[in-house]
PDB file of C-alpha atoms in Angstrom:
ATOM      1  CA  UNK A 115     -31.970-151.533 -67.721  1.00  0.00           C
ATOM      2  CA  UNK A 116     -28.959-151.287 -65.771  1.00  0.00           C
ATOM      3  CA  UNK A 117     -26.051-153.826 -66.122  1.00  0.00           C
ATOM      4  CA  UNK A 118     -26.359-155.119 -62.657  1.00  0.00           C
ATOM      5  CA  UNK A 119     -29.741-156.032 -63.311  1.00  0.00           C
ATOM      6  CA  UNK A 120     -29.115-157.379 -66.772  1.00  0.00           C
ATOM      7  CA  UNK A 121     -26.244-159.883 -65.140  1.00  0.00           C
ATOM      8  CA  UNK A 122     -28.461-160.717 -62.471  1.00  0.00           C
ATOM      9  CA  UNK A 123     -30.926-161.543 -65.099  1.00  0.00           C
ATOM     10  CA  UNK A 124     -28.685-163.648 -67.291  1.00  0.00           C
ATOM     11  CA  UNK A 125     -27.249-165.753 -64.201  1.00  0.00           C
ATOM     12  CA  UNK A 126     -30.280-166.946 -63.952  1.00  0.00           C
ATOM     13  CA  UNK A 127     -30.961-167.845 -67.750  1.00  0.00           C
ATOM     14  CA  UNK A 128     -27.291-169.209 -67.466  1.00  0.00           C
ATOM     15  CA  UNK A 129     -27.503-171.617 -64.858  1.00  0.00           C
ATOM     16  CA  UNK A 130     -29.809-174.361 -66.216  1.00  0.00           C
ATOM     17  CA  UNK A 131     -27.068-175.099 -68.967  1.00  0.00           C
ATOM     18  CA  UNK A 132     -24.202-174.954 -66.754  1.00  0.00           C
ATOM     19  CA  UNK A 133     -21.307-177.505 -66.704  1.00  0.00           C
ATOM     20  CA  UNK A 134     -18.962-176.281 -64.503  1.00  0.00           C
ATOM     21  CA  UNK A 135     -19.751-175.357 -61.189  1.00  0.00           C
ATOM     22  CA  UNK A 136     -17.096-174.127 -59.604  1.00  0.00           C
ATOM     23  CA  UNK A 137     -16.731-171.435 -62.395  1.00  0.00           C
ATOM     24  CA  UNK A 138     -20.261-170.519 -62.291  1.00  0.00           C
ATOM     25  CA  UNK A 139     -19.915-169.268 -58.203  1.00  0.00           C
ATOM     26  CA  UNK A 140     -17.772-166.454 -60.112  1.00  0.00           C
ATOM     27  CA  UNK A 141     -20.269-165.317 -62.764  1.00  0.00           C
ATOM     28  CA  UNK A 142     -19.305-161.658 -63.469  1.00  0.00           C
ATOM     29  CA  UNK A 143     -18.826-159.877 -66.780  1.00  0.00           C
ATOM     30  CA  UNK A 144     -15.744-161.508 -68.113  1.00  0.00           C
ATOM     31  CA  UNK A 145     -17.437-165.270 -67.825  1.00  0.00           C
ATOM     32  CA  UNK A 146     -17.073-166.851 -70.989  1.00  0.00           C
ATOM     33  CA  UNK A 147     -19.998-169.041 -71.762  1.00  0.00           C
ATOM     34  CA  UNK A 148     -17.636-172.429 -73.365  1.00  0.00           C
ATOM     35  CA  UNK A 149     -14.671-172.281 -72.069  1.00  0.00           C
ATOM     36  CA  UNK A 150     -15.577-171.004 -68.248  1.00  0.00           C
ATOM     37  CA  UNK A 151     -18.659-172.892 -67.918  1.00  0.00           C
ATOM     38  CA  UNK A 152     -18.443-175.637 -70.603  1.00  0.00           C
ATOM     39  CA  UNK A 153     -22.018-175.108 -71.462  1.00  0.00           C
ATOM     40  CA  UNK A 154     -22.766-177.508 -74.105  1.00  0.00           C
ATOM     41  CA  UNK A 155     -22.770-175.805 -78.030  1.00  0.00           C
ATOM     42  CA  UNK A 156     -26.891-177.096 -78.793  1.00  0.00           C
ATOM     43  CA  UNK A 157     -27.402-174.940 -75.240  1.00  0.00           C
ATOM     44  CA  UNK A 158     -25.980-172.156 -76.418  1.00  0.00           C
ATOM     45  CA  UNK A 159     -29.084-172.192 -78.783  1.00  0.00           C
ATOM     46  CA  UNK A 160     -30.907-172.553 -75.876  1.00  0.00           C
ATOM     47  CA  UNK A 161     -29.828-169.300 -73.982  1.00  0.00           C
ATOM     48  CA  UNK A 162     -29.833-166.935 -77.250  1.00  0.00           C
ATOM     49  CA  UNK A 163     -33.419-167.925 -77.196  1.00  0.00           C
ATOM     50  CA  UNK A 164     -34.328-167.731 -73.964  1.00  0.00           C
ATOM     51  CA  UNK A 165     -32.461-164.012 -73.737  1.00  0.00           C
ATOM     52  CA  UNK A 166     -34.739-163.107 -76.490  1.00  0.00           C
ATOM     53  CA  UNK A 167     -37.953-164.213 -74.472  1.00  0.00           C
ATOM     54  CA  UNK A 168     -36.704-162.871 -71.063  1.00  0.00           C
ATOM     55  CA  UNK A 169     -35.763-159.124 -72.602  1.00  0.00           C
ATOM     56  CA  UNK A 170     -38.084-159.320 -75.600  1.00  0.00           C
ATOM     57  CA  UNK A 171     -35.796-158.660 -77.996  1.00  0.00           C
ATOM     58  CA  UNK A 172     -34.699-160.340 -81.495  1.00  0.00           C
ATOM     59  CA  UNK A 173     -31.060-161.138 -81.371  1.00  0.00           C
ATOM     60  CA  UNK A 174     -30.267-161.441 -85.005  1.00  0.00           C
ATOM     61  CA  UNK A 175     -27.271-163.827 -86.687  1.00  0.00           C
ATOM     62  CA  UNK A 176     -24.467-160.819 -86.908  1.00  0.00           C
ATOM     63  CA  UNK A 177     -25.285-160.432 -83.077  1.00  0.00           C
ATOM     64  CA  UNK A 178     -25.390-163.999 -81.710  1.00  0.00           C
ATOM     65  CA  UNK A 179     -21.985-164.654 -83.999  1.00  0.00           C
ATOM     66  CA  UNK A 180     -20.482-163.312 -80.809  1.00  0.00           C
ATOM     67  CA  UNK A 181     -22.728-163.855 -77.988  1.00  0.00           C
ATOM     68  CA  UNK A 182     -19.356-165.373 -76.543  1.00  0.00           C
ATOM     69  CA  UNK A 183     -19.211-163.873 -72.517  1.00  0.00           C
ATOM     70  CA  UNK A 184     -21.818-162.106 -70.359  1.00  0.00           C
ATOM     71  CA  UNK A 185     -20.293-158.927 -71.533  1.00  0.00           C
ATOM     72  CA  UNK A 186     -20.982-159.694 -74.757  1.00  0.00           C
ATOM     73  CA  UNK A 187     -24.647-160.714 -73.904  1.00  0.00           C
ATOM     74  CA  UNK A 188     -24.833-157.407 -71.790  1.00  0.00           C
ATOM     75  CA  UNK A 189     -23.948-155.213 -74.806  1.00  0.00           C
ATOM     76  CA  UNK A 190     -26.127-157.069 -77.375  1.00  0.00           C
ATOM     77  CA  UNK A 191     -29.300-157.187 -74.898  1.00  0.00           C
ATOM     78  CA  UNK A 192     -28.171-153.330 -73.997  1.00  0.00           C
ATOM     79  CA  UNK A 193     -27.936-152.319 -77.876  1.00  0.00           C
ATOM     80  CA  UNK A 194     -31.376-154.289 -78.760  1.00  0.00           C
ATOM     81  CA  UNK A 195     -33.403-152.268 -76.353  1.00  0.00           C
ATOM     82  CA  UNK A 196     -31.948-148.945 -77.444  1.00  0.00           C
ATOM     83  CA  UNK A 197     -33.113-149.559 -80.454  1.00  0.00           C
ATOM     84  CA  UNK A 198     -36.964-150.786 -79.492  1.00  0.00           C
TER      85      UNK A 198
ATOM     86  CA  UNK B 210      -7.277-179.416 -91.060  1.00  0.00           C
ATOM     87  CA  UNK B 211      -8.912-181.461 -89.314  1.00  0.00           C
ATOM     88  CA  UNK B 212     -12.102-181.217 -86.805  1.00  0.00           C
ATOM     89  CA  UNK B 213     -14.699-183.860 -84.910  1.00  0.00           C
ATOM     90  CA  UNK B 214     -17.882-183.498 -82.788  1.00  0.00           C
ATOM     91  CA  UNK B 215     -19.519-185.990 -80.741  1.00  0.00           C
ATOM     92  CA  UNK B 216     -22.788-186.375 -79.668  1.00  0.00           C
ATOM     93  CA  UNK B 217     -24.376-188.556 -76.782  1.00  0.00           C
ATOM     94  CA  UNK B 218     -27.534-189.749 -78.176  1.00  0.00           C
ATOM     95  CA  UNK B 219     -28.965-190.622 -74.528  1.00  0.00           C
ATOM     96  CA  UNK B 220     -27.901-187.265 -73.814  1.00  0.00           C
ATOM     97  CA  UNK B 221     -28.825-184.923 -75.744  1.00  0.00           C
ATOM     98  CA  UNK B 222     -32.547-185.229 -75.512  1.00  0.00           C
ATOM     99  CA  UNK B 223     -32.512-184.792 -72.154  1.00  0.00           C
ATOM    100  CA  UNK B 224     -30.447-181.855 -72.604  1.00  0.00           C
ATOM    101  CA  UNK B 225     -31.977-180.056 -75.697  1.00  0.00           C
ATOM    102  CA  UNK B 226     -35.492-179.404 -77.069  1.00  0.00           C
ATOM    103  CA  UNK B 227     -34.982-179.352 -80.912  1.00  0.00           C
ATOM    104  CA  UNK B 228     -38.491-178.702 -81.191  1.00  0.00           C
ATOM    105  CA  UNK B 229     -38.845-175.438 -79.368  1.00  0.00           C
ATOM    106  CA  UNK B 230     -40.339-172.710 -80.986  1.00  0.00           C
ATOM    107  CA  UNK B 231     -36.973-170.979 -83.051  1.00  0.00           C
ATOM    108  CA  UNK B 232     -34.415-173.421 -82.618  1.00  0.00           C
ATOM    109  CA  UNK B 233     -34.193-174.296 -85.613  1.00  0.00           C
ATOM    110  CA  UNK B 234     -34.531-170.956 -87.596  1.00  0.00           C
ATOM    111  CA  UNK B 235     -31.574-170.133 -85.077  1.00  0.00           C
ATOM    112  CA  UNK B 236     -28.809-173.182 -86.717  1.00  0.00           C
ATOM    113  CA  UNK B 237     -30.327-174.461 -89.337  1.00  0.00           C
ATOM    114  CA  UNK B 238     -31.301-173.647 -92.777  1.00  0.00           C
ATOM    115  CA  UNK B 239     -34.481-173.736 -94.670  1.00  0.00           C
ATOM    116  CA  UNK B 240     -32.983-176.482 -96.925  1.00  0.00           C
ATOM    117  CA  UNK B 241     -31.391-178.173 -93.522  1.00  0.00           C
ATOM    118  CA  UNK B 242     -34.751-178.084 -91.473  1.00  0.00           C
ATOM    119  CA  UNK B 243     -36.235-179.640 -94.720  1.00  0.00           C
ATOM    120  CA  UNK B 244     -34.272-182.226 -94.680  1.00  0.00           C
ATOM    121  CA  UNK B 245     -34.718-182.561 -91.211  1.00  0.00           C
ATOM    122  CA  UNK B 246     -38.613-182.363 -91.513  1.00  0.00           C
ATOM    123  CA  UNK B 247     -38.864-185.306 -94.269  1.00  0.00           C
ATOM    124  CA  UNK B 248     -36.444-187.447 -92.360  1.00  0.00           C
ATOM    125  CA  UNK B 249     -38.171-190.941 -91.047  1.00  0.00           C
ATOM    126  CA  UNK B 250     -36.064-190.200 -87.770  1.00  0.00           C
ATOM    127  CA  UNK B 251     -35.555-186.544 -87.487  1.00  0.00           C
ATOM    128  CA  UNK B 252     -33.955-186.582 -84.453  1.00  0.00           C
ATOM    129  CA  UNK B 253     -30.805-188.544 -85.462  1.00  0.00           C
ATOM    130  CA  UNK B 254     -31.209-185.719 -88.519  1.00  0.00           C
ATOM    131  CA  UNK B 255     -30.561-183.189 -86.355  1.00  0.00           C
ATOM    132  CA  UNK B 256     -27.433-184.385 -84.937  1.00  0.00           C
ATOM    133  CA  UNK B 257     -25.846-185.707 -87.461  1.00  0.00           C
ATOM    134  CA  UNK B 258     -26.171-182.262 -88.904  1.00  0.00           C
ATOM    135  CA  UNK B 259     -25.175-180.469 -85.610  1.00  0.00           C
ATOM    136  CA  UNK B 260     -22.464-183.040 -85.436  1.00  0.00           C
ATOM    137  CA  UNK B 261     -20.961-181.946 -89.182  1.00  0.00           C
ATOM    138  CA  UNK B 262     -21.188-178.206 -88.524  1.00  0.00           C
ATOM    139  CA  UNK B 263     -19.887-178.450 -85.167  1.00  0.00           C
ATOM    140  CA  UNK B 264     -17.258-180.883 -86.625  1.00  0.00           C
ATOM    141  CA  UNK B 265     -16.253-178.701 -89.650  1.00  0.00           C
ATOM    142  CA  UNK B 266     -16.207-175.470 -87.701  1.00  0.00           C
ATOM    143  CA  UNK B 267     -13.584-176.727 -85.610  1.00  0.00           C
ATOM    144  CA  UNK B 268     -11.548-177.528 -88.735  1.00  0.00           C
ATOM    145  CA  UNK B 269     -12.294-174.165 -89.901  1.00  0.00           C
ATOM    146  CA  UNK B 270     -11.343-172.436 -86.675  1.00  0.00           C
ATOM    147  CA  UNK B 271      -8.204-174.211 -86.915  1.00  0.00           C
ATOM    148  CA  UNK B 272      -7.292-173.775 -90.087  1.00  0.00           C
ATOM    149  CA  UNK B 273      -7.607-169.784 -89.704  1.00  0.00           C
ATOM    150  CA  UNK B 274      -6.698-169.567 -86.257  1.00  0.00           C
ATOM    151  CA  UNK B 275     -10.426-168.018 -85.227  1.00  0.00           C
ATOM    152  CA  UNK B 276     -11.750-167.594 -82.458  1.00  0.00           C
ATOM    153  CA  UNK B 277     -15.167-169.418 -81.657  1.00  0.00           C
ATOM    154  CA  UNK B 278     -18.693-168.453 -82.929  1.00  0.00           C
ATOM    155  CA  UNK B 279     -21.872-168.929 -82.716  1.00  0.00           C
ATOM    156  CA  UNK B 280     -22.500-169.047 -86.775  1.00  0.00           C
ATOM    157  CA  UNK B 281     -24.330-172.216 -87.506  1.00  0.00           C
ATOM    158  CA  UNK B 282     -26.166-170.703 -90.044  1.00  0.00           C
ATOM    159  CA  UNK B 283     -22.822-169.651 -91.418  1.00  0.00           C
ATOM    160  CA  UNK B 284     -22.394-173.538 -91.735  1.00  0.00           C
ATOM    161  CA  UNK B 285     -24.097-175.053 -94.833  1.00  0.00           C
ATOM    162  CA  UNK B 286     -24.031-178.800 -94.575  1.00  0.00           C
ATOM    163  CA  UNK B 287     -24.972-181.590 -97.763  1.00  0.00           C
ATOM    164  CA  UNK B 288     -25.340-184.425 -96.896  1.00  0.00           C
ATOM    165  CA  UNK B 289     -24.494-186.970-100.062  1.00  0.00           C
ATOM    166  CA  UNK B 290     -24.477-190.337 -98.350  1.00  0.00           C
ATOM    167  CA  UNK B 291     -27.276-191.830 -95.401  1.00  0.00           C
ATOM    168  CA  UNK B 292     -27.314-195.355 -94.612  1.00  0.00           C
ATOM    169  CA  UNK B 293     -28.496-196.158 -90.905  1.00  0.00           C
ATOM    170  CA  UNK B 294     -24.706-196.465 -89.228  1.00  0.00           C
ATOM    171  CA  UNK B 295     -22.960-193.976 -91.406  1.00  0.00           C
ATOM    172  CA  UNK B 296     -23.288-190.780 -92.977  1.00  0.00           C
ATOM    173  CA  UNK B 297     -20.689-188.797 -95.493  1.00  0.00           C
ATOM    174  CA  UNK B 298     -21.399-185.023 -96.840  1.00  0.00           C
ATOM    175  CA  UNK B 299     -19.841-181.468 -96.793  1.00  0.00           C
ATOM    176  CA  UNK B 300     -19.965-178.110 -94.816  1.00  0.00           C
ATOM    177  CA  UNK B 301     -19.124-175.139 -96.765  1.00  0.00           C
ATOM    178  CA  UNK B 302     -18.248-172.126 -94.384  1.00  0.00           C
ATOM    179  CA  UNK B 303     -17.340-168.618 -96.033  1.00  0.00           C
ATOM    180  CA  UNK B 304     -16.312-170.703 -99.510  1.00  0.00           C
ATOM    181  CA  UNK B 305     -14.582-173.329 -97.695  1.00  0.00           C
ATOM    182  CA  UNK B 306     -15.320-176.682 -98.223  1.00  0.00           C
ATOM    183  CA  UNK B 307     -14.882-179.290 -95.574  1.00  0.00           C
ATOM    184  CA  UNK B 308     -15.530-182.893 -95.706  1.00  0.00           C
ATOM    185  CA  UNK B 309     -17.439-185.048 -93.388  1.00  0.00           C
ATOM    186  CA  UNK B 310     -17.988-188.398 -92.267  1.00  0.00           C
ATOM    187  CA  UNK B 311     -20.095-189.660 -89.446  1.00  0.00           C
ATOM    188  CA  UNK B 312     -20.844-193.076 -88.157  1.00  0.00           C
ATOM    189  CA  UNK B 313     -23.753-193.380 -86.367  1.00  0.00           C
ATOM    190  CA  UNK B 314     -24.634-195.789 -83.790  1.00  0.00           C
ATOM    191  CA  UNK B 315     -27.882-196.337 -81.332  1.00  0.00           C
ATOM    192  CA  UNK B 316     -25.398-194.617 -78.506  1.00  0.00           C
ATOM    193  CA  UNK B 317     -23.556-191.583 -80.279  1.00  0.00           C
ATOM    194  CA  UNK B 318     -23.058-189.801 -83.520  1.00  0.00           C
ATOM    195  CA  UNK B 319     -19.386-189.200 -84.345  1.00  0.00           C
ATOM    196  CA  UNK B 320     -18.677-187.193 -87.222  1.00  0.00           C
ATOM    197  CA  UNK B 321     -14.747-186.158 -88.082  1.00  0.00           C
ATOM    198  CA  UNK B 322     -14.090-183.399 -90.753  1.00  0.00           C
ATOM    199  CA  UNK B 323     -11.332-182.686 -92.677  1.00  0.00           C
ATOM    200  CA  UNK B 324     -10.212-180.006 -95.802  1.00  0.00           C
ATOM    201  CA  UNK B 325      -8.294-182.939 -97.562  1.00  0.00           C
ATOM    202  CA  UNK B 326      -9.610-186.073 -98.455  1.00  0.00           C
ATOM    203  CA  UNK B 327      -7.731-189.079 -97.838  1.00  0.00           C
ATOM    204  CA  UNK B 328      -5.496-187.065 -94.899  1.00  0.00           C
ATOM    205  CA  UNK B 329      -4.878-190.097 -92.881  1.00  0.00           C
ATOM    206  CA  UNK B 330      -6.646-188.992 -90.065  1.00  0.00           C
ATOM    207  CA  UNK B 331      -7.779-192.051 -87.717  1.00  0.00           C
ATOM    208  CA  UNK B 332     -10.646-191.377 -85.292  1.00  0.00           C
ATOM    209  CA  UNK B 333     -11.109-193.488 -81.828  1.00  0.00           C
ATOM    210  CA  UNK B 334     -13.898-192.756 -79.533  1.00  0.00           C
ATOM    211  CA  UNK B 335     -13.852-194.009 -75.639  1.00  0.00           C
ATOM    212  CA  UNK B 336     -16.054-193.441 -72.492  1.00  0.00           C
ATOM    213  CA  UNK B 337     -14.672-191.692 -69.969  1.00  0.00           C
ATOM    214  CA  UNK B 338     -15.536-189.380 -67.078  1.00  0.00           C
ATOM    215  CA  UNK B 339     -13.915-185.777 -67.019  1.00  0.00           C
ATOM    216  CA  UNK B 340     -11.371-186.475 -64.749  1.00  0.00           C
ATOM    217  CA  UNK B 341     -10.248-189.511 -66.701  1.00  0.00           C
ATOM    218  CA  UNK B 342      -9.931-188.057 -70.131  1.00  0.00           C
ATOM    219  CA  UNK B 343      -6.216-186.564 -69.760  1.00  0.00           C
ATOM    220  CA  UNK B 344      -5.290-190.329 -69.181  1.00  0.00           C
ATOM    221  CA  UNK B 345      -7.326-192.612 -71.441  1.00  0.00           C
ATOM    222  CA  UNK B 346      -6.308-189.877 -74.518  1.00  0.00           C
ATOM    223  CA  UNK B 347      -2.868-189.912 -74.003  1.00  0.00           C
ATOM    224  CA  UNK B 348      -2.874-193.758 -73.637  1.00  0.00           C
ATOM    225  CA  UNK B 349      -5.039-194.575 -76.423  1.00  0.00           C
ATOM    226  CA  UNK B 350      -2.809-191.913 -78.911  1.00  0.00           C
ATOM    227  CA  UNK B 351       0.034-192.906 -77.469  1.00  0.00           C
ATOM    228  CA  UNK B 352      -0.760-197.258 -78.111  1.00  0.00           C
ATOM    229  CA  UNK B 353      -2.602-196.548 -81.711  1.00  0.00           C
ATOM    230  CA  UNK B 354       0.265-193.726 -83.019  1.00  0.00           C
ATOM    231  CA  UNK B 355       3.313-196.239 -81.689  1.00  0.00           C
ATOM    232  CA  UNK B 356       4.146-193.166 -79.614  1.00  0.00           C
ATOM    233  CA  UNK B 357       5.082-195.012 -76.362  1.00  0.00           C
ATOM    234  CA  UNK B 358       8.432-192.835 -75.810  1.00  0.00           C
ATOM    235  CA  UNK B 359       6.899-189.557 -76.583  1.00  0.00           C
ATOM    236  CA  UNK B 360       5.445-187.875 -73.313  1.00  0.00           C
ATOM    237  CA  UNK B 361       2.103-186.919 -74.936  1.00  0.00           C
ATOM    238  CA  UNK B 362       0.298-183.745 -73.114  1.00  0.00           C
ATOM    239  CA  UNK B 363      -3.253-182.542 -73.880  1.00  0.00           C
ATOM    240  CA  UNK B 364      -3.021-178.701 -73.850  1.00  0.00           C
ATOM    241  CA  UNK B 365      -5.535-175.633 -75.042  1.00  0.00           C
ATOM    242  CA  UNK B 366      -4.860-172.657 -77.081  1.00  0.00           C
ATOM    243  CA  UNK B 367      -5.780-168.915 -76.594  1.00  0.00           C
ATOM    244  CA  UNK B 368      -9.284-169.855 -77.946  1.00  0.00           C
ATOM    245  CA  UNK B 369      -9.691-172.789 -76.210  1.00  0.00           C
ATOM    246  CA  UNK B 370      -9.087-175.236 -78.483  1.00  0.00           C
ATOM    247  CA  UNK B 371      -7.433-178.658 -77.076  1.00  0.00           C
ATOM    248  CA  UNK B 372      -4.259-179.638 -78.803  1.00  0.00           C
ATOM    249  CA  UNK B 373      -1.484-182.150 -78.219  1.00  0.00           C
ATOM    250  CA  UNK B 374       2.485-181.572 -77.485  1.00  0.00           C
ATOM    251  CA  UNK B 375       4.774-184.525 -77.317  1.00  0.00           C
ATOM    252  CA  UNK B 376       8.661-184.322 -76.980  1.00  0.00           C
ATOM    253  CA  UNK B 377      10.836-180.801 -76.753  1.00  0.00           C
ATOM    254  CA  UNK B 378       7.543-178.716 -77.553  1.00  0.00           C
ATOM    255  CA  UNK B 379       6.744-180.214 -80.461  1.00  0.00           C
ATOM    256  CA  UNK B 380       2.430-180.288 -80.827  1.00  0.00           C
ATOM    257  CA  UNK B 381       0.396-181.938 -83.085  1.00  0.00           C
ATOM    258  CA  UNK B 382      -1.789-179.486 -85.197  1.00  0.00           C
ATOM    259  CA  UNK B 383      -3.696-181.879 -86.565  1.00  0.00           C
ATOM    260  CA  UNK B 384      -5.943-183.317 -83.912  1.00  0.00           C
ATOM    261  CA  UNK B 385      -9.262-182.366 -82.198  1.00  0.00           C
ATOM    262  CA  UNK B 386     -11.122-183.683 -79.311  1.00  0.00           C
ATOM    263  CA  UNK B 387     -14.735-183.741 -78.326  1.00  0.00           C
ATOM    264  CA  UNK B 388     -16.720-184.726 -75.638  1.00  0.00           C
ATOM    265  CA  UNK B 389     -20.185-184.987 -74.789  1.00  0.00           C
ATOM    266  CA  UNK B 390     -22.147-186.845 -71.890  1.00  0.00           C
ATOM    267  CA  UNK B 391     -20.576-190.556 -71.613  1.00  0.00           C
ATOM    268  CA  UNK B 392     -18.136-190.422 -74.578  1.00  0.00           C
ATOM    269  CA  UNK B 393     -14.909-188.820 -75.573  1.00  0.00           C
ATOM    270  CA  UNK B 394     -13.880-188.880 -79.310  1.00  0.00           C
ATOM    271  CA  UNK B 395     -10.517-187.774 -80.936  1.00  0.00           C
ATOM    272  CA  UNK B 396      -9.544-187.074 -84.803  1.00  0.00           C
ATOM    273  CA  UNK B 397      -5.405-187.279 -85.117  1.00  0.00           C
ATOM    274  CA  UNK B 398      -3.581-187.536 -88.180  1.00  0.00           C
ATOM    275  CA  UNK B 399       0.247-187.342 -87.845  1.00  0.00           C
ATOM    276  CA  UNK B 400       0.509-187.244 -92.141  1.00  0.00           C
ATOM    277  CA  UNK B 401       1.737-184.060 -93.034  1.00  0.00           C
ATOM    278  CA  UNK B 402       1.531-182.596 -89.591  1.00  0.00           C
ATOM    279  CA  UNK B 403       3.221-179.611 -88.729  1.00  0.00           C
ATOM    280  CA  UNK B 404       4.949-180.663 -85.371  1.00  0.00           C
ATOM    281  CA  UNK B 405       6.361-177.173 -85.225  1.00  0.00           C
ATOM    282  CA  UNK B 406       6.602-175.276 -81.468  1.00  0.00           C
ATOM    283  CA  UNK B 407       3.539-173.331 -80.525  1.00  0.00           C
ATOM    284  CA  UNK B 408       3.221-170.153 -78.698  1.00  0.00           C
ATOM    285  CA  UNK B 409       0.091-169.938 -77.433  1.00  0.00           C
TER     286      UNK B 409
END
C-alpha cells in the first residue's frame, strides 16, 4: 500500500478522536497524535485498535510503545504487512 | 517525582468503549482485567486504574526525562486500599515503584503519584474551559503556594510535558497538570524542588 493511501486511510481513523481542530486541517506525516491533536490517552487505545481492523494487522506492545505520529503509524502498518 | 491524571467520569463513557473487543488485552493485565472483572462497579475500576498508570507514567517520564509511550502494559498497578471516595496503591514501571493515591468522586477520578512518600505534594482540582486554564492555574498556585510576587508561567518541554517557571527562569520540576472534559487537576510540591533554569 502506498503511503499516500495509508495517510489518507489513517485521517480518517484519526478524526473521530480528535481534539484540536485547527491542527487536524494540517494532518501530514509529522502530526503527532498528543501533543498536535490532543487526542485523549484511553483514544489512543482506540485508534491502535481500529488500525488493526482497518489494515488487518496485529500491532503488538514493542510496536504500539511508539505509535507516537502518523509516520510512526505509517511505518508500523507498512512493516506489519511486509511481513503477512 | 511527581505525576497526576484526571478523569471526567461524565466524560469518558461517552468518549471510550472499555468493553470493545481488545481494549483491554491492549492496557491492562490479566491480573488488572481481573480485578476489573470482579469489581461491583467495573467501570470506576477501570479508571481508577487508567488514572494510576497514566498518573505514575508521568512521574516516570519525568523522572528520566522520556519521551511519551504508549506502554500501559508496561505499567503494573496494585491497588492496596478501595473504599468508595478514595483509593491508594502502586505502579511499578521497569522496577520503579511509584505511589498512588486517588480520590474518587461521582464527577471525576483524581489520582496523584509520586516516587517518595510523604513529598509534600498538595493536589487542587478546578473546572475550567481550555482557554481559561493558563489563568485559574496560575491563580490558584499562586493563592495556595503564597506565591503572589512570583510571575508564575505554565510552559511545556521538548516532550510536551507542562511545567511551571516563576521569577528569573527559575521552574518548578515538581508539578504536573491534567485535564480531561470539565476538570483541570494539578500535583505541585515546592519541598525539595529543584528550581534550577531549564533549557528546553
Amino acid at each position: 500500500m502506498e503511503t499516500k493511501e495509508i495517510i489518507y486511510c489513517l485521517k480518517k481513523i484519526v478524526k473521530p478522536y480528535v481534539q484540536n481542530d485547527l491542527a487536524f486541517q494540517d494532518f501530514g506525516r509529522d502530526t503527532d497524535f498528543i501533543k498536535d491533536l490532543e487526542i485523549n490517552s484511553a483514544n489512543l487505545v482506540d485508534i491502535v485498535l481500529d488500525v488493526e481492523d482497518e489494515f488487518n494487522i496485529a500491532i503488538d506492545n514493542d510496536s504500539m510503545d511508539n505509535m507516537l505520529t502518523v509516520n510512526d503509524a505509517v511505518e508500523i502498518i507498512k512493516t506489519k504487512q511486509r511481513e503477512q | 517525582m511527581i505525576g497526576n491524571d484526571v478523569v471526567d467520569l461524565e466524560l469518558a463513557p461517552r468518549q471510550s468503549n472499555w468493553r470493545r473487543k481488545g481494549f483491554l488485552n491492549k492496557a491492562f493485565s490479566a491480573a488488572e482485567q481481573e480485578l476489573i472483572h470482579t469489581s461491583v462497579n467495573p467501570d470506576t475500576m477501570v479508571w481508577l486504574l487508567w488514572s494510576m498508570k497514566e498518573a505514575a507514567y508521568k512521574a516516570h517520564q519525568r523522572e528520566h526525562d522520556l519521551p511519551r509511550r504508549l506502554n500501559w502494559l508496561a505499567q503494573k498497578c496494585k491497588v492496596s486500599v478501595l473504599t468508595l471516595e478514595t483509593a491508594s496503591g502502586e505502579v511499578e514501571i521497569e522496577n520503579h515503584t511509584y505511589h498512588t493515591t486517588s480520590e474518587i468522586t461521582s464527577d471525576y477520578i483524581l489520582t496523584s503519584a509520586e516516587k517518595n512518600r510523604g513529598s509534600g505534594v498538595k493536589d487542587g482540582i478546578f473546572e475550567a474551559s481550555s482557554s481559561e486554564v493558563k489563568e485559574q492555574l496560575k491563580k490558584r498556585v499562586s493563592e495556595e503556594f503564597a506565591l503572589q510576587n512570583w510571575e508564575i508561567q505554565l510552559e511545556k518541554d521538548r516532550f510536551g510535558m507542562p511545567f511551571l517557571t516563576g521569577n528569573d527562569g527559575f521552574f518548578f520540576n515538581r508539578f504536573s497538570l491534567s485535564g480531561h472534559g470539565r476538570f483541570y487537576a494539578y500535583s505541585l510540591s515546592l519541598i525539595n524542588c529543584e528550581t534550577t533554569v531549564k533549557h528546553s
